[in-house]
């Protein structure tokens, strides 16, 4: 019998593949089981990467259509070819997923194609595509099975007219009217893609605001900008049914607390009301693990409470983000190898890749108000930032929050062009326990959008330099 694995990881997404690569680097005998044809999980195949490819191309198209003339650039008779746009997206996905397979080889990770199932402590059964089952012996199992779209009761996803994000990333035609259920990250990103290509977009959102969980001042500004771009928002409403029998799709809606029914007609409906942990057929019962609404719960540094079984990524609690899954994967591999491994959940950023982008890290002002902790704020508008002015991209602002007494930076929230890149500066500041004065006294290149962060930090100190 062959030597058992040190670690078998079930799931090859950002959590699983980063865990596997790090484990390989640390000299552990490692296998990663993935049931999808390619590695990379939701993120690379049907999530982060294809959505960003479409967002980038369509943002350029919209800029050429709406902004170039004002800048003195003549780009008349513009048009697009959806097949080419989609082919570009597929190329990016293919290249990146193959890259993971290459990294597995380089780091001596066995990639096992098939569906993994825990068959007791130290045993994982794999059912391969040809229907054969093999059993792997292992000292450690890492559950990294990710998440799936939360269904809307009574509504069937056919991925043609009623789609999840997966279908919305691969529509064959631009819908005339796209109805979104949920004004969260997926709705705003994929709604932007199709709106830029000509679709009318209506968002039905249960709450009375968009982007719940984000700083509410930022979310309000975002809603104003998206409305100007053409998004129609129906807040405080829910979808109660959808009729696909006719040529047009009829979507029944009513107020969140009942009453005032309204039927919307469109041609595609995207259901994006959140994602839920995926652990179907995983054999958790064989080891006495009972997942709850948040998935498989870790009681201490990714440990499930069952010896040698760990959990990371979307299938456990915390934000469902690729970099959170990746951080957990790396730390988990380090712990398995007997090294220290830790994730600082207070410094995990979130970015919405719309135009303008929205980026956030740390505590929101709403959370600080609720906790009663005394805090100071500093705000700086891109309207007063020289690079934003030079680029004619002045929408948005930076808001920093710091402890009133110690000046420790507690959170940073921004809306504006390119803030998804800028947020990393604040992640580092939070990670190093910086004060807002530290940021205010750090030299920033001029003229750049990042100066708005420095000016907001100066604002916390009460000595902003630019008007
Ligand atoms: P996953 O990526 O879901 O990977 C889990 C893998 O496990 C899957 O490939 C699945 O096939 C496999 N699997 C499941 N069960 C088994 C089994 N029994 N046997 C074998 N294999 C199994 N996050 C960001 O940070 N930034 C973004 O821009 C972003 N954009 C997104 C856009 C969209 C449209 C969506 C849907 C998500 C987006 N996300 C984004 C979220 C991100 O994709 C997830 O947080 C991330 O993929 C989670 O990684 P994971 O490894 O935990 O799970
Ligand atoms: P979400 O949690 O961001 O937003 C869901 C929205 O749907 C919320 O506003 C919620 O109030 C609303 N909602 C819930 N039930 C509803 C109902 N019955 N009717 C109407 N509205 C309802 O979830 P989303 O957009 O589906 O994305 C899932 C997850 O994927 C995100 O939370 C995020 O973790 C990840 N993601 C991350 C991205 C990024 O980092 N840029 C991009 C896309 C997805």
CSV table of C-alpha atoms and ligand atoms in Angstrom, one decimal, residues 9-18 32-52 55 112-118 124-127 143-149 164-166 169 185-186 189-190 275 278-283 312-316 319-326 328 349-353, ligand 1:
chain,number,residue,atom,x,y,z
A,9,UNK,CA,-7.9,19.0,0.0
A,10,UNK,CA,-11.4,18.7,-1.4
A,11,UNK,CA,-12.0,21.6,-3.8
A,12,UNK,CA,-9.7,23.3,-6.2
A,13,UNK,CA,-10.8,27.0,-5.8
A,14,UNK,CA,-8.8,29.9,-4.4
A,15,UNK,CA,-9.0,28.3,-0.9
A,16,UNK,CA,-8.1,24.8,-2.0
A,17,UNK,CA,-5.5,25.5,-4.7
A,18,UNK,CA,-3.6,28.0,-2.5
A,32,UNK,CA,-6.3,18.3,-4.3
A,33,UNK,CA,-9.5,16.8,-5.6
A,34,UNK,CA,-11.7,18.9,-8.0
A,35,UNK,CA,-14.9,17.8,-9.6
A,36,UNK,CA,-14.9,20.6,-12.2
A,37,UNK,CA,-13.1,20.0,-15.4
A,38,UNK,CA,-10.6,22.8,-14.6
A,39,UNK,CA,-8.9,24.0,-11.4
A,40,UNK,CA,-9.6,27.5,-10.0
A,41,UNK,CA,-13.1,27.1,-8.5
A,42,UNK,CA,-15.9,29.6,-8.8
A,43,UNK,CA,-13.4,32.5,-8.9
A,44,UNK,CA,-11.4,31.6,-12.0
A,45,UNK,CA,-14.1,29.7,-13.9
A,46,UNK,CA,-17.4,31.5,-13.3
A,47,UNK,CA,-16.7,34.3,-10.8
A,48,UNK,CA,-14.0,36.9,-10.2
A,49,UNK,CA,-12.1,36.5,-13.4
A,50,UNK,CA,-14.7,36.2,-16.2
A,51,UNK,CA,-16.7,39.0,-14.6
A,52,UNK,CA,-13.7,41.3,-14.5
A,55,UNK,CA,-16.3,44.6,-16.9
A,112,UNK,CA,-7.2,14.3,-8.7
A,113,UNK,CA,-10.2,14.9,-11.0
A,114,UNK,CA,-13.4,13.7,-9.5
A,115,UNK,CA,-15.9,14.2,-6.7
A,116,UNK,CA,-14.5,13.8,-3.2
A,117,UNK,CA,-16.4,12.4,-0.3
A,118,UNK,CA,-15.2,12.0,3.3
A,124,UNK,CA,-11.5,10.3,1.3
A,125,UNK,CA,-13.3,8.5,-1.5
A,126,UNK,CA,-13.0,9.9,-5.0
A,127,UNK,CA,-15.5,9.1,-7.7
A,143,UNK,CA,-12.7,20.9,3.2
A,144,UNK,CA,-12.6,23.7,0.6
A,145,UNK,CA,-15.8,23.0,-1.4
A,146,UNK,CA,-16.9,26.6,-1.8
A,147,UNK,CA,-20.4,28.0,-2.3
A,148,UNK,CA,-23.3,28.1,-4.7
A,149,UNK,CA,-26.0,30.7,-5.5
A,164,UNK,CA,-27.6,32.9,-11.9
A,165,UNK,CA,-24.3,34.7,-12.2
A,166,UNK,CA,-23.0,31.7,-14.3
A,169,UNK,CA,-21.6,35.7,-17.7
A,185,UNK,CA,-22.1,42.9,-5.6
A,186,UNK,CA,-23.1,40.5,-8.4
A,189,UNK,CA,-21.2,44.3,-11.5
A,190,UNK,CA,-23.0,42.1,-14.0
A,275,UNK,CA,-24.4,32.6,-2.0
A,278,UNK,CA,-21.8,24.0,-0.7
A,279,UNK,CA,-21.2,20.7,1.0
A,280,UNK,CA,-23.6,18.4,-0.9
A,281,UNK,CA,-22.6,14.7,-0.8
A,282,UNK,CA,-19.5,15.4,1.1
A,283,UNK,CA,-19.9,12.7,3.7
A,312,UNK,CA,-11.5,27.0,4.6
A,313,UNK,CA,-13.1,29.5,2.2
A,314,UNK,CA,-16.7,30.1,1.2
A,315,UNK,CA,-17.9,26.8,2.8
A,316,UNK,CA,-17.2,28.2,6.2
A,319,UNK,CA,-16.9,37.0,3.9
A,320,UNK,CA,-17.2,34.9,0.7
A,321,UNK,CA,-14.2,36.4,-1.1
A,322,UNK,CA,-11.4,34.8,-3.1
A,323,UNK,CA,-8.6,36.5,-1.1
A,324,UNK,CA,-10.2,35.5,2.2
A,325,UNK,CA,-10.3,31.9,1.0
A,326,UNK,CA,-6.7,32.2,-0.3
A,328,UNK,CA,-7.1,30.8,5.0
A,349,UNK,CA,-10.8,44.3,1.9
A,350,UNK,CA,-13.8,44.2,-0.3
A,351,UNK,CA,-14.0,45.7,-3.8
A,352,UNK,CA,-17.0,46.2,-6.1
A,353,UNK,CA,-15.6,46.5,-9.6
B,1,LIG,P1,-14.8,27.9,-4.8
B,1,LIG,O1,-14.0,28.9,-5.6
B,1,LIG,O2,-16.2,27.8,-4.9
B,1,LIG,O3,-14.1,26.5,-5.1
B,1,LIG,C1,-14.6,25.3,-4.6
B,1,LIG,C2,-14.4,24.2,-5.6
B,1,LIG,O4,-14.7,23.0,-4.9
B,1,LIG,C3,-15.2,24.3,-6.8
B,1,LIG,O5,-14.4,24.3,-8.0
B,1,LIG,C4,-16.1,23.0,-6.7
B,1,LIG,O6,-16.2,22.4,-8.0
B,1,LIG,C5,-15.2,22.1,-5.9
B,1,LIG,N1,-15.9,21.1,-5.1
B,1,LIG,C6,-17.0,21.2,-4.4
B,1,LIG,N2,-17.4,20.0,-3.8
B,1,LIG,C7,-16.5,19.1,-4.2
B,1,LIG,C8,-16.3,17.8,-4.0
B,1,LIG,N3,-17.1,17.1,-3.2
B,1,LIG,N4,-15.3,17.1,-4.6
B,1,LIG,C9,-14.5,17.8,-5.5
B,1,LIG,N5,-14.6,19.1,-5.7
B,1,LIG,C10,-15.6,19.8,-5.1
B,1,LIG,N6,-14.5,37.2,-4.9
B,1,LIG,C11,-13.5,38.2,-4.8
B,1,LIG,O7,-12.7,38.2,-3.9
B,1,LIG,N7,-13.4,39.1,-5.9
B,1,LIG,C12,-14.2,39.1,-6.9
B,1,LIG,O8,-14.1,39.9,-7.8
B,1,LIG,C13,-15.2,38.1,-7.0
B,1,LIG,N8,-16.1,38.1,-8.0
B,1,LIG,C14,-17.0,37.1,-8.1
B,1,LIG,C15,-17.9,37.1,-9.1
B,1,LIG,C16,-18.9,36.2,-9.2
B,1,LIG,C17,-19.9,36.2,-10.4
B,1,LIG,C18,-19.0,35.2,-8.2
B,1,LIG,C19,-20.1,34.1,-8.3
B,1,LIG,C20,-18.1,35.2,-7.1
B,1,LIG,C21,-17.2,36.2,-7.0
B,1,LIG,N9,-16.3,36.2,-6.0
B,1,LIG,C22,-15.3,37.2,-5.9
B,1,LIG,C23,-16.3,35.2,-4.9
B,1,LIG,C24,-15.2,34.1,-5.1
B,1,LIG,O9,-15.5,33.5,-6.3
B,1,LIG,C25,-15.3,33.1,-3.9
B,1,LIG,O10,-15.2,33.8,-2.7
B,1,LIG,C26,-14.1,32.1,-4.1
B,1,LIG,O11,-14.2,31.5,-5.3
B,1,LIG,C27,-14.2,31.1,-2.9
B,1,LIG,O12,-13.2,30.2,-3.0
B,1,LIG,P2,-13.3,28.8,-2.4
B,1,LIG,O13,-12.0,28.1,-2.8
B,1,LIG,O14,-13.7,28.8,-1.0
B,1,LIG,O15,-14.5,28.1,-3.2
